[in-house]
Coordinates of C-alpha atoms in Angstrom, one line a residue:
M625 CA -39.9 57.5 -49.7
A626 CA -42.6 58.6 -46.9
R627 CA -44.0 55.0 -47.0
F628 CA -40.7 53.7 -46.1
G629 CA -40.6 56.0 -43.0
L630 CA -42.1 53.6 -40.3
P631 CA -40.0 50.3 -41.7
A632 CA -36.8 52.9 -41.9
L633 CA -37.8 53.8 -38.2
F634 CA -38.4 50.1 -36.9
C635 CA -34.9 48.9 -38.5
T636 CA -33.1 52.0 -37.0
L637 CA -34.2 51.2 -33.4
A638 CA -33.7 47.7 -33.9
A639 CA -30.1 48.2 -34.8
L640 CA -29.8 50.4 -31.9
S641 CA -31.4 47.8 -29.5
A642 CA -28.8 45.0 -30.8
A643 CA -25.9 47.2 -30.6
L644 CA -27.0 48.2 -26.8
L645 CA -27.7 44.1 -26.1
A646 CA -24.7 43.2 -27.9
A647 CA -22.5 45.2 -25.9
E648 CA -24.0 44.5 -22.6
P649 CA -22.2 41.0 -21.9
K650 CA -19.0 42.6 -22.4
S651 CA -19.6 45.1 -19.4
K652 CA -20.2 42.2 -16.9
S653 CA -17.6 42.3 -14.4
C654 CA -15.3 39.8 -13.5
S655 CA -14.0 41.3 -10.3
E656 CA -14.9 38.1 -8.4
V657 CA -13.1 35.4 -11.0
R658 CA -10.3 37.9 -10.8
R659 CA -10.1 38.2 -6.9
L660 CA -9.9 34.5 -6.8
Y661 CA -7.5 33.6 -9.8
V662 CA -4.9 36.2 -7.8
S663 CA -5.7 34.6 -4.2
K664 CA -4.1 31.4 -6.0
G665 CA -0.8 33.3 -6.5
F666 CA -1.3 34.2 -10.3
D667 CA -0.8 37.1 -12.2
K668 CA -4.0 39.6 -12.1
N669 CA -2.8 41.3 -15.1
D670 CA -3.7 37.6 -16.8
A671 CA -7.1 38.3 -15.9
P672 CA -9.6 40.8 -17.6
M673 CA -11.7 43.1 -15.5
H674 CA -14.6 42.5 -17.8
E675 CA -15.9 39.7 -19.9
I676 CA -13.8 39.4 -23.1
N677 CA -14.7 37.3 -26.2
G678 CA -13.7 33.6 -25.7
D679 CA -12.6 32.6 -29.2
H680 CA -8.7 31.9 -27.9
L681 CA -10.3 29.4 -25.4
K682 CA -9.2 25.9 -25.8
I683 CA -11.1 23.8 -23.6
C684 CA -13.8 26.2 -21.6
F685 CA -16.9 27.5 -23.4
Q686 CA -15.8 30.0 -26.1
G687 CA -18.6 32.6 -25.8
Y688 CA -18.1 35.5 -23.6
T689 CA -15.7 34.8 -20.8
C690 CA -13.8 35.9 -17.9
C691 CA -10.8 33.8 -18.5
S692 CA -7.8 34.6 -20.7
Q693 CA -5.9 32.3 -22.6
E694 CA -2.8 32.9 -20.0
M695 CA -5.8 32.0 -17.6
E696 CA -6.8 28.7 -19.0
E697 CA -3.2 27.4 -19.3
K698 CA -2.4 28.4 -15.5
Y699 CA -6.0 26.6 -14.6
S700 CA -4.9 23.5 -16.4
L701 CA -1.5 23.4 -14.7
Q702 CA -3.3 24.2 -11.4
S703 CA -6.2 21.1 -12.0
K704 CA -3.4 18.6 -12.4
E705 CA -1.7 19.9 -9.0
D706 CA -5.3 19.8 -7.2
F707 CA -5.8 16.4 -8.2
K708 CA -2.8 14.8 -7.6
S709 CA -2.6 16.5 -4.4
V710 CA -6.3 15.1 -3.4
V711 CA -5.6 11.8 -4.5
S712 CA -2.4 11.9 -2.7
E713 CA -3.9 12.7 0.6
Q714 CA -6.5 10.0 0.1
C715 CA -3.3 7.4 -0.6
N716 CA -1.1 9.2 2.1
H717 CA -3.4 8.1 5.0
L718 CA -3.5 4.7 3.9
Q719 CA 0.1 4.3 3.3
A720 CA 1.2 5.7 6.8
V721 CA -1.4 3.0 8.7
F722 CA 0.8 0.2 6.7
A723 CA 3.9 2.1 7.2
S724 CA 3.5 2.6 11.0
R725 CA 2.1 -0.9 11.7
Y726 CA 5.2 -2.5 9.7
K727 CA 7.5 -0.6 11.9
K728 CA 5.8 -1.5 15.2
F729 CA 5.6 -5.5 14.0
D730 CA 9.3 -5.1 12.9
E731 CA 10.5 -3.4 16.1
F732 CA 8.4 -6.2 18.2
F733 CA 9.7 -9.3 16.3
K734 CA 13.2 -8.2 16.6
E735 CA 12.9 -6.8 20.2
L736 CA 11.3 -10.1 21.1
L737 CA 14.1 -12.2 19.8
E738 CA 16.5 -10.0 21.7
N739 CA 14.5 -10.4 24.8
A740 CA 14.5 -14.4 24.2
E741 CA 18.0 -14.6 24.0
K742 CA 19.1 -12.5 26.8
S743 CA 16.4 -14.3 29.2
L744 CA 18.0 -17.3 28.1
N745 CA 21.6 -16.5 28.6
D746 CA 20.6 -14.8 32.0
M747 CA 19.1 -18.1 33.2
F748 CA 21.9 -20.6 31.6
V749 CA 24.8 -18.2 33.2
K750 CA 22.9 -18.7 36.4
T751 CA 22.2 -22.3 36.1
Y752 CA 25.4 -23.5 34.3
G753 CA 27.6 -20.7 35.1
H754 CA 31.2 -21.5 33.4
L755 CA 30.0 -24.4 31.6
Y756 CA 27.5 -22.6 29.7
M757 CA 29.7 -19.5 29.1
Q758 CA 32.3 -22.3 27.2
N759 CA 29.7 -23.3 25.0
S760 CA 27.3 -20.2 24.8
E761 CA 28.3 -19.6 21.1
L762 CA 26.4 -22.5 20.4
F763 CA 23.2 -20.5 21.4
K764 CA 24.3 -17.2 20.0
D765 CA 24.3 -19.0 16.6
L766 CA 21.2 -20.1 16.9
F767 CA 19.4 -16.7 17.6
E768 CA 21.5 -15.4 15.0
E769 CA 20.0 -17.6 12.5
L770 CA 16.8 -16.9 13.6
K771 CA 17.2 -13.1 13.2
R772 CA 18.9 -13.5 9.9
Y773 CA 15.9 -15.5 9.0
Y774 CA 13.4 -12.8 10.3
V775 CA 15.5 -10.1 8.3
A776 CA 16.7 -11.8 5.2
G777 CA 14.5 -15.0 4.8
N778 CA 17.4 -16.8 3.3
V779 CA 17.8 -19.7 6.1
N780 CA 16.4 -23.2 6.0
L781 CA 14.7 -23.1 9.2
E782 CA 14.5 -26.7 9.8
E783 CA 18.2 -27.6 8.6
M784 CA 19.3 -24.7 10.8
L785 CA 17.1 -26.4 13.9
N786 CA 18.6 -30.0 13.0
D787 CA 22.1 -28.6 13.0
F788 CA 21.7 -27.0 16.3
W789 CA 20.3 -30.1 18.0
A790 CA 23.4 -32.2 16.5
R791 CA 25.9 -29.7 17.7
L792 CA 24.3 -29.7 21.2
L793 CA 24.3 -33.6 21.3
E794 CA 27.9 -33.3 20.7
R795 CA 28.7 -30.8 23.4
M796 CA 26.7 -32.7 25.5
F797 CA 27.9 -36.2 24.7
R798 CA 31.6 -34.8 25.4
L799 CA 30.7 -33.2 28.8
V800 CA 28.7 -36.7 30.3
N801 CA 31.5 -38.6 29.0
S802 CA 34.2 -36.8 29.7
Q803 CA 36.5 -39.4 30.6
Y804 CA 37.0 -40.3 27.1
H805 CA 38.6 -38.7 24.0
F806 CA 36.4 -37.8 21.1
T807 CA 38.0 -37.0 17.7
D808 CA 35.8 -35.2 15.1
E809 CA 34.8 -37.9 13.0
Y810 CA 33.7 -39.8 16.2
L811 CA 31.3 -37.0 17.1
E812 CA 30.2 -36.5 13.6
C813 CA 29.1 -40.2 13.9
V814 CA 27.0 -39.2 17.1
S815 CA 25.5 -36.6 15.4
K816 CA 24.2 -39.0 13.2
Y817 CA 22.3 -41.1 15.8
T818 CA 20.4 -37.7 17.1
E819 CA 17.1 -38.5 15.0
Q820 CA 17.3 -42.6 16.2
L821 CA 18.2 -42.3 19.7
K822 CA 16.1 -39.0 20.7
P823 CA 18.3 -38.0 23.2
F824 CA 16.4 -34.5 23.8
G825 CA 13.1 -36.3 24.1
D826 CA 10.4 -34.8 21.5
V827 CA 11.5 -31.2 22.3
P828 CA 13.5 -30.7 18.8
R829 CA 10.3 -32.0 16.9
K830 CA 8.1 -30.0 18.8
L831 CA 10.2 -26.9 18.6
K832 CA 11.2 -27.5 15.1
L833 CA 7.5 -27.3 14.2
Q834 CA 6.5 -24.7 16.2
V835 CA 9.3 -22.4 15.6
T836 CA 9.2 -23.0 11.7
R837 CA 5.5 -22.2 11.6
A838 CA 5.6 -19.1 13.8
F839 CA 8.6 -17.6 12.1
V840 CA 7.3 -18.2 8.5
A841 CA 4.0 -16.5 9.6
A842 CA 5.2 -13.6 11.3
R843 CA 8.2 -13.0 8.6
T844 CA 5.2 -13.3 5.7
F845 CA 2.9 -11.0 7.9
A846 CA 5.4 -8.5 8.4
Q847 CA 6.4 -8.4 4.6
G848 CA 2.9 -8.5 3.7
L849 CA 2.6 -4.9 5.5
A850 CA 5.4 -3.7 3.8
V851 CA 4.4 -4.7 0.5
A852 CA 1.0 -2.9 1.0
R853 CA 2.9 0.1 2.3
D854 CA 5.1 0.0 -1.1
V855 CA 2.1 -0.5 -3.2
V856 CA 0.0 2.5 -1.8
S857 CA 3.3 4.3 -2.3
K858 CA 3.7 3.6 -5.8
V859 CA 0.3 3.9 -7.0
S860 CA -0.5 7.3 -5.0
V861 CA 1.9 9.0 -7.6
V862 CA -0.3 9.9 -10.4
N863 CA 0.3 11.9 -13.4
P864 CA -2.8 12.8 -15.7
T865 CA -2.5 12.6 -19.3
T866 CA -3.4 15.6 -21.3
Q867 CA -7.1 14.1 -21.9
C868 CA -7.7 13.7 -18.2
T869 CA -6.4 17.1 -17.6
H870 CA -8.7 18.8 -20.1
A871 CA -11.5 16.8 -18.2
L872 CA -10.2 18.4 -14.9
V873 CA -10.2 21.6 -16.1
K874 CA -13.5 21.6 -17.3
M875 CA -14.8 20.3 -14.3
M876 CA -13.0 22.9 -11.8
Y877 CA -12.3 25.8 -13.3
C878 CA -14.6 26.3 -16.5
S879 CA -17.2 27.5 -14.2
H880 CA -15.2 30.5 -12.9
C881 CA -14.8 31.3 -16.8
Q882 CA -18.6 31.9 -16.7
G883 CA -18.6 33.8 -13.5
L884 CA -19.8 30.8 -11.6
V885 CA -17.4 31.2 -9.0
T886 CA -19.1 29.3 -6.1
V887 CA -21.0 26.9 -8.1
K888 CA -19.4 23.4 -7.3
P889 CA -18.9 20.2 -9.7
C890 CA -21.9 18.0 -9.7
Y891 CA -21.1 14.6 -7.5
N892 CA -21.9 12.2 -10.6
Y893 CA -19.9 14.6 -12.9
C894 CA -17.1 14.8 -10.7
S895 CA -17.5 10.6 -10.4
N896 CA -17.1 9.9 -14.1
I897 CA -14.1 12.1 -14.5
M898 CA -12.4 10.3 -11.4
R899 CA -13.0 7.1 -12.7
G900 CA -11.9 7.9 -16.0
C901 CA -8.7 9.5 -14.9
L902 CA -8.3 6.7 -12.1
A903 CA -9.3 3.6 -14.7
N904 CA -6.0 2.0 -13.9
Q905 CA -6.0 1.9 -10.3
G906 CA -9.6 0.5 -10.1
D907 CA -7.7 -2.7 -11.7
L908 CA -5.9 -3.0 -8.6
D909 CA -9.0 -3.8 -6.6
L910 CA -9.6 -7.4 -7.1
E911 CA -5.8 -8.5 -6.1
W912 CA -6.0 -6.2 -3.5
N913 CA -9.1 -7.4 -1.9
N914 CA -7.5 -11.2 -2.2
F915 CA -4.5 -9.7 -0.2
I916 CA -6.4 -8.2 2.2
D917 CA -8.1 -11.6 2.9
A918 CA -5.0 -13.4 2.8
M919 CA -3.5 -11.1 5.4
L920 CA -6.6 -11.6 7.7
M921 CA -6.1 -15.4 7.4
V922 CA -2.2 -14.9 8.5
A923 CA -3.4 -12.9 11.3
E924 CA -5.9 -15.5 12.7
R925 CA -2.9 -17.9 12.6
L926 CA -0.7 -15.3 14.4
E927 CA -3.3 -15.0 17.3
G928 CA -3.6 -19.0 17.6
P929 CA -1.3 -21.9 17.2
F930 CA 1.3 -19.7 15.3
N931 CA 1.8 -17.0 17.7
I932 CA 5.7 -16.3 17.7
E933 CA 5.3 -14.7 21.1
S934 CA 4.4 -18.1 22.7
V935 CA 7.3 -20.0 20.9
M936 CA 10.0 -17.7 22.0
D937 CA 8.8 -16.4 25.4
P938 CA 9.4 -19.8 26.8
I939 CA 12.1 -21.2 24.3
D940 CA 15.0 -21.1 27.1
V941 CA 12.6 -23.5 29.4
K942 CA 12.1 -25.7 26.3
I943 CA 16.0 -25.7 25.3
S944 CA 16.8 -26.6 29.5
D945 CA 14.2 -29.4 29.4
A946 CA 16.1 -30.9 26.3
I947 CA 19.0 -30.6 27.9
M948 CA 17.7 -32.4 31.1
N949 CA 16.3 -35.4 29.1
M950 CA 19.7 -35.8 27.6
Q951 CA 21.3 -35.8 31.3
E952 CA 18.7 -38.2 32.4
N953 CA 19.2 -40.6 29.6
S954 CA 22.9 -40.0 29.0
V955 CA 23.9 -43.8 30.2
Q956 CA 21.6 -45.3 27.7
V957 CA 22.3 -42.8 24.9
S958 CA 26.3 -43.5 25.4
Q959 CA 25.8 -47.3 25.3
K960 CA 23.8 -47.2 22.1
V961 CA 26.3 -44.8 20.7
F962 CA 29.5 -46.8 21.7
Q963 CA 27.7 -49.8 20.0
G964 CA 27.1 -48.0 16.7
C965 CA 30.2 -45.6 16.5
G966 CA 32.7 -47.9 18.3
P967 CA 34.3 -47.4 21.9
P968 CA 36.0 -44.1 22.3
K969 CA 39.7 -44.2 23.9
P970 CA 40.0 -43.3 27.7
L971 CA 41.7 -40.2 28.4
P972 CA 45.1 -40.2 30.6
A973 CA 44.6 -40.4 34.2
G974 CA 45.4 -36.9 35.1
R975 CA 43.3 -35.5 32.4
I976 CA 40.4 -37.3 33.5
S977 CA 40.1 -35.9 37.0
R978 CA 40.8 -32.3 35.8
S979 CA 38.3 -32.8 33.0
I980 CA 35.5 -34.2 35.1
S981 CA 36.0 -31.2 37.7
E982 CA 35.8 -28.9 34.9
G983 CA 32.8 -30.2 33.0
T984 CA 30.4 -31.9 35.5
F985 CA 27.2 -31.2 34.2
S986 CA 25.0 -31.6 37.2
A987 CA 23.3 -28.6 37.6
R988 CA 19.2 -28.5 37.4
F989 CA 17.8 -25.8 35.8
R990 CA 15.8 -23.3 38.1
P991 CA 13.7 -20.9 36.2
F992 CA 13.3 -17.4 37.1
H993 CA 9.8 -16.2 39.1
P994 CA 7.2 -14.8 36.4
E995 CA 7.7 -11.4 37.5
E996 CA 11.1 -11.8 36.3
R997 CA 10.6 -12.8 32.8
P998 CA 9.9 -10.4 29.9
T999 CA 6.1 -10.7 29.0
T1000 CA 6.5 -8.0 26.2
A1001 CA 8.3 -6.4 23.5
A1002 CA 8.2 -3.0 22.2
G1003 CA 5.9 -2.2 25.0
T1004 CA 3.0 -4.0 23.3
S1005 CA 1.8 -7.7 23.0
L1006 CA 1.5 -9.7 19.7
D1007 CA -2.2 -10.2 20.6
R1008 CA -2.8 -6.2 20.6
L1009 CA -0.6 -5.4 17.5
V1010 CA -2.8 -8.1 15.5
T1011 CA -5.9 -6.8 16.7
D1012 CA -5.2 -3.3 15.6
V1013 CA -4.1 -4.5 12.1
K1014 CA -6.9 -6.8 11.7
E1015 CA -9.1 -3.6 12.1
K1016 CA -6.9 -1.6 9.6
L1017 CA -6.8 -4.3 7.1
K1018 CA -11.1 -4.8 7.1
Q1019 CA -11.1 -0.8 6.6
A1020 CA -8.7 -1.1 3.6
K1021 CA -10.9 -3.6 1.6
K1022 CA -12.2 -2.1 -1.8
F1023 CA -9.9 1.0 -1.4
W1024 CA -9.1 1.3 -5.0
S1025 CA -12.6 1.0 -6.2
S1026 CA -13.8 3.7 -3.8
L1027 CA -11.3 5.8 -4.5
P1028 CA -13.1 7.8 -7.1
S1029 CA -16.0 8.5 -4.9
S1030 CA -13.3 9.3 -1.8
V1031 CA -12.2 12.0 -4.1
C1032 CA -15.4 13.6 -4.9
N1033 CA -16.5 13.4 -1.2
D1034 CA -13.9 16.1 -0.7
E1035 CA -15.6 19.2 -0.4
R1036 CA -12.7 20.6 -2.5
M1037 CA -13.7 18.5 -5.5
A1038 CA -17.4 18.4 -6.0
A1039 CA -20.8 19.3 -4.3
G1040 CA -22.7 16.9 -1.9
S1041 CA -24.6 14.1 -3.5
G1042 CA -28.0 15.5 -2.2
N1043 CA -27.1 18.7 -4.1
E1044 CA -28.0 17.6 -7.7
D1045 CA -29.9 20.6 -9.2
D1046 CA -27.6 23.5 -8.3
C1047 CA -24.2 22.2 -9.4
W1048 CA -21.5 22.6 -12.2
N1049 CA -22.2 19.8 -15.0
G1050 CA -19.8 21.0 -17.1
K1051 CA -21.9 23.1 -19.3
G1052 CA -23.5 25.3 -16.7
Q1053 CA -25.7 25.4 -13.4
S1054 CA -28.1 22.8 -13.8
R1055 CA -28.5 18.7 -13.1
Y1056 CA -26.0 16.4 -14.3
L1057 CA -27.7 13.8 -16.8
F1058 CA -25.3 11.1 -17.1
A1059 CA -25.1 7.8 -15.4
V1060 CA -21.9 7.0 -13.6
T1061 CA -19.7 4.4 -15.3
G1062 CA -18.3 1.5 -13.6
N1063 CA -14.8 1.2 -12.2
G1064 CA -11.5 0.2 -13.9
L1065 CA -10.0 0.2 -17.7
A1066 CA -12.7 -2.0 -19.1
N1067 CA -15.5 -0.1 -18.1
Q1068 CA -14.5 3.1 -19.4
G1069 CA -15.5 2.3 -23.0
N1070 CA -18.7 4.3 -22.5
N1071 CA -17.3 7.0 -20.3
P1072 CA -19.2 10.5 -21.2
E1073 CA -16.4 12.8 -20.0
V1074 CA -13.3 11.1 -20.3
Q1075 CA -12.3 8.8 -23.4
V1076 CA -10.0 6.1 -22.1
D1077 CA -8.1 3.5 -24.4
T1078 CA -9.0 0.5 -23.1
S1079 CA -6.4 -1.4 -25.1
K1080 CA -3.5 0.2 -22.9
P1081 CA -3.2 -0.6 -19.6
D1082 CA -0.7 1.0 -17.0
I1083 CA 2.5 -1.3 -16.9
L1084 CA 3.5 0.3 -13.3
I1085 CA -0.3 -0.8 -12.2
L1086 CA 0.3 -4.2 -13.6
R1087 CA 3.5 -4.6 -11.4
Q1088 CA 1.8 -3.7 -8.7
V1089 CA -0.7 -6.7 -9.5
M1090 CA 1.5 -8.9 -9.9
A1091 CA 3.4 -7.8 -6.6
L1092 CA 0.2 -8.2 -4.7
R1093 CA -0.7 -11.7 -6.5
V1094 CA 2.5 -12.9 -5.6
M1095 CA 2.4 -11.9 -1.8
T1096 CA -1.4 -13.5 -1.4
S1097 CA 0.0 -16.8 -2.7
K1098 CA 2.9 -16.6 0.2
M1099 CA 0.3 -15.6 2.8
K1100 CA -1.5 -18.9 1.6
N1101 CA 1.4 -20.9 2.3
A1102 CA 2.4 -19.4 5.5
Y1103 CA -1.4 -19.9 6.7
N1104 CA -0.9 -23.6 5.8
G1105 CA 2.2 -23.8 7.9
N1106 CA 4.5 -24.4 4.9
D1107 CA 7.8 -22.6 4.7
V1108 CA 8.0 -19.7 2.1
D1109 CA 10.8 -18.7 -0.3
F1110 CA 10.9 -15.0 0.3
F1111 CA 12.1 -11.9 -2.1
D1112 CA 14.2 -9.1 -0.9
I1113 CA 11.7 -6.3 -0.3
S1114 CA 14.2 -3.8 -1.5
D1115 CA 14.3 -5.1 -4.5
E1116 CA 10.7 -5.1 -5.1
S1117 CA 10.5 -1.8 -3.7
S1118 CA 12.6 -0.2 -6.3
G1119 CA 11.4 1.3 -9.6
E1120 CA 9.2 4.1 -10.6
G1121 CA 5.8 5.4 -9.5
S1122 CA 2.8 4.3 -10.7
G1123 CA -0.6 5.6 -11.2
S1124 CA -1.7 7.2 -14.4
G1125 CA 1.6 8.0 -15.6
C1126 CA 5.2 8.3 -14.3
E1127 CA 6.1 11.3 -11.8
S1128 CA 9.6 11.6 -11.8
Q1129 CA 10.4 10.5 -15.7
Q1130 CA 8.7 10.1 -19.0
C1131 CA 6.6 7.2 -19.3
P1132 CA 7.1 5.1 -22.6
S1133 CA 4.2 5.8 -25.0
E1134 CA 3.0 2.3 -25.5
F1135 CA 2.5 1.9 -21.8
E1136 CA 0.2 5.3 -21.7
Y1137 CA -3.5 5.3 -21.9
N1138 CA -5.6 8.0 -23.5
A1139 CA -8.1 10.0 -21.6
T1140 CA -9.3 12.3 -24.4
D1141 CA -12.8 14.3 -24.0
H1142 CA -15.9 12.1 -25.7
S1143 CA -16.7 13.3 -29.0
G1144 CA -20.4 12.5 -28.8
K1145 CA -22.8 15.2 -27.6
S1146 CA -23.9 14.4 -24.1
A1147 CA -27.1 15.5 -22.9
N1148 CA -26.1 18.8 -21.5
D1149 CA -24.9 19.9 -25.1
K1150 CA -28.7 18.8 -26.2
A1151 CA -30.2 20.7 -23.7
S1152 CA -28.2 24.0 -24.8
S1153 CA -28.8 23.3 -28.6
A1154 CA -32.8 23.0 -28.1
G1155 CA -33.2 26.8 -27.8
V1156 CA -30.9 29.7 -29.0
P1157 CA -28.1 31.2 -27.1
A1158 CA -28.8 34.1 -25.2
A1159 CA -25.8 35.9 -26.8
A1160 CA -27.0 35.3 -30.4
W1161 CA -30.2 37.5 -30.1
P1162 CA -28.2 40.9 -30.6
Y1163 CA -27.2 39.3 -34.3
L1164 CA -30.8 38.2 -34.7
L1165 CA -32.4 41.2 -34.8
P1166 CA -31.3 43.1 -37.6
V1167 CA -32.0 39.9 -39.4
F1168 CA -35.5 40.2 -38.6
C1169 CA -35.5 43.8 -39.6
I1170 CA -34.0 43.0 -43.0
L1171 CA -36.6 40.6 -43.7
S1172 CA -39.2 42.5 -42.8
L1173 CA -38.3 45.2 -45.2
V1174 CA -38.3 42.6 -47.9
M1175 CA -41.5 41.2 -46.9
Q1176 CA -42.9 44.6 -46.7
R1177 CA -41.8 45.5 -50.4
E1178 CA -43.1 42.3 -51.6
W1179 CA -46.8 42.9 -50.2
R1180 CA -46.3 46.2 -51.4

C-alpha cells in the first residue's frame, strides 16, 4: 500500500485543485452586467449576482454566464426595439426632408395660383370695371379648373383652355356687336371659328403650351415629393423576424452575458447582420436611384422652360393682350363670322342704345407698376425651392444601399471601422474574420451571420418598387412636356407599413423571408475549437490523475 502513497497523494491534490478551479468561474461577479440590465428598466431579480451555468440559454454562449433565461428573453425584445429605433431614426430624417419640401411646394403652388387670380381680378376691375365684373365668372372658372388640375389632376388642360377661349370669344363677340341679338346656337357657331379666325392672335396657342407644360411639371414634381415621403415612411417600419432577432441579440447583448459590457460589436460583424436583416430594403435602391434621377430632370425643367412662376405671374397681362387683339380686329372677325354663321338679327332701336351704353368695351389695359405686383408666393420663389430640393435629392441617392452602413455607423450599434481587433465578433473580444456580404436579397445566400430565404421577397417592398417605377415614368413624361395621367396620392399612400415585416398586423406567411442563424461553422468557431476552453481544464485534471495511476500499475 505504501508504494501507492505518492500517486494517491498526487491524485488527492489534483482533485482538490480541480474543485478549486471549477469553483473559481462561479464566483466571478456580475455586478456591472446587473447594473446595466437594471438601468434599462428591467427587474434586478432576473440578474444573478455571480456567474451561473448557462445551459438554459438558447442564443448566447452556454458556458458560465451572467445571463439568466429571463434576461436573454428580455434582451431579445430589447434588441428588436433597438434595431427598429435606429432604422427609424435614419429613415425619419429623410422622410421629414421630403415631407417638409412637399408641404412647401404645395403651399407655394397654391398660393401662386391665388396670387395670380387676385392680380388679374384687381387689374381687370380697375381697367374694365362693371363690364369685367359682369363676366368675372369666366375667369374665376379658369382658375378653379387650374386649381382642380393641380390638386386632383383629373382635368384635361388642353380642352379646358380651348373651352375658356371659346367662351371668351362668345362674350367678346357679343360686346363688340352689341347692336345685334345672338341666340345660343349662333354663339355656338361663333366658337367654332376660334381656331380658324385666331381672334386673340397667337396668345391662346402659346399660353396653352406654357400652361400645360408648367402645370404638368409642377404637379408631377410635387407628387413625386409626396411619393418619396410615403415610400420612406412605409419602408422605415421594420419588424425583424425571429432569425434576424437572434442575430441581433447575439450581436448586441450576448457580450454582456460574458461580462464584456464595454466591448462594442465589430463594424463588419454589424454590417453583415444589418445587410441580412435589411435585405429587402436594399432591393429598393435601383428604382429609388432611377426615381431620384427623374426628379432631378424635372427640377431642371422647373428652373427653365417649364417654370410655373414665369407662366402664372404675367397671365393677366397675356389674357389682356389677347382681349386687346380681339378688340383691334373685331371688325374683320365679325365680318368673317357673319359670312360663316349668317347675318345676325338687329336689336330693337331702344335696346341698341341701352346695350351700347352698358357694354362699350373701349378700355385699354394699364398694368400695375412692378412694385405693386406680387413677385413671390409662400415667402419664397420657385428657383430657391428647386435649388434646395435638388441638393436634398442628390443626398438621398443610394440611401437604401447605404442604410446598413448608416445603422452601424451609429455608436450605439457598433465600434468604429478602425477598431477591428478590440471588438465583439459574436464569440469573444477579437477581430471579425468574415468579409462583408453585398446588399439586397439575392446577395444574402452567403451571409455568415443571418440566413435569408432569397426566394421570398417582401411584398410590401415590391409595392414600393412599383410605386417608384410608375412615378419615374410619369416624371419622364413630364420632362418631355407630355401630359400625365395622375393617380390619387391618398389611394397609393394607404395600406400597410413595410420593411422586414408588418408593424401593426401579422404579415402573410408566404411573404415573409427567413433570417435564421447560419448552420455552418464560422472562422470564430474554428478559432475557439482549435484549443481547449478554459472552463474544461478543471474536469480534465482528474482524468489525467486516473490515467497516471493506471499507467503506473502497468509499469509495475
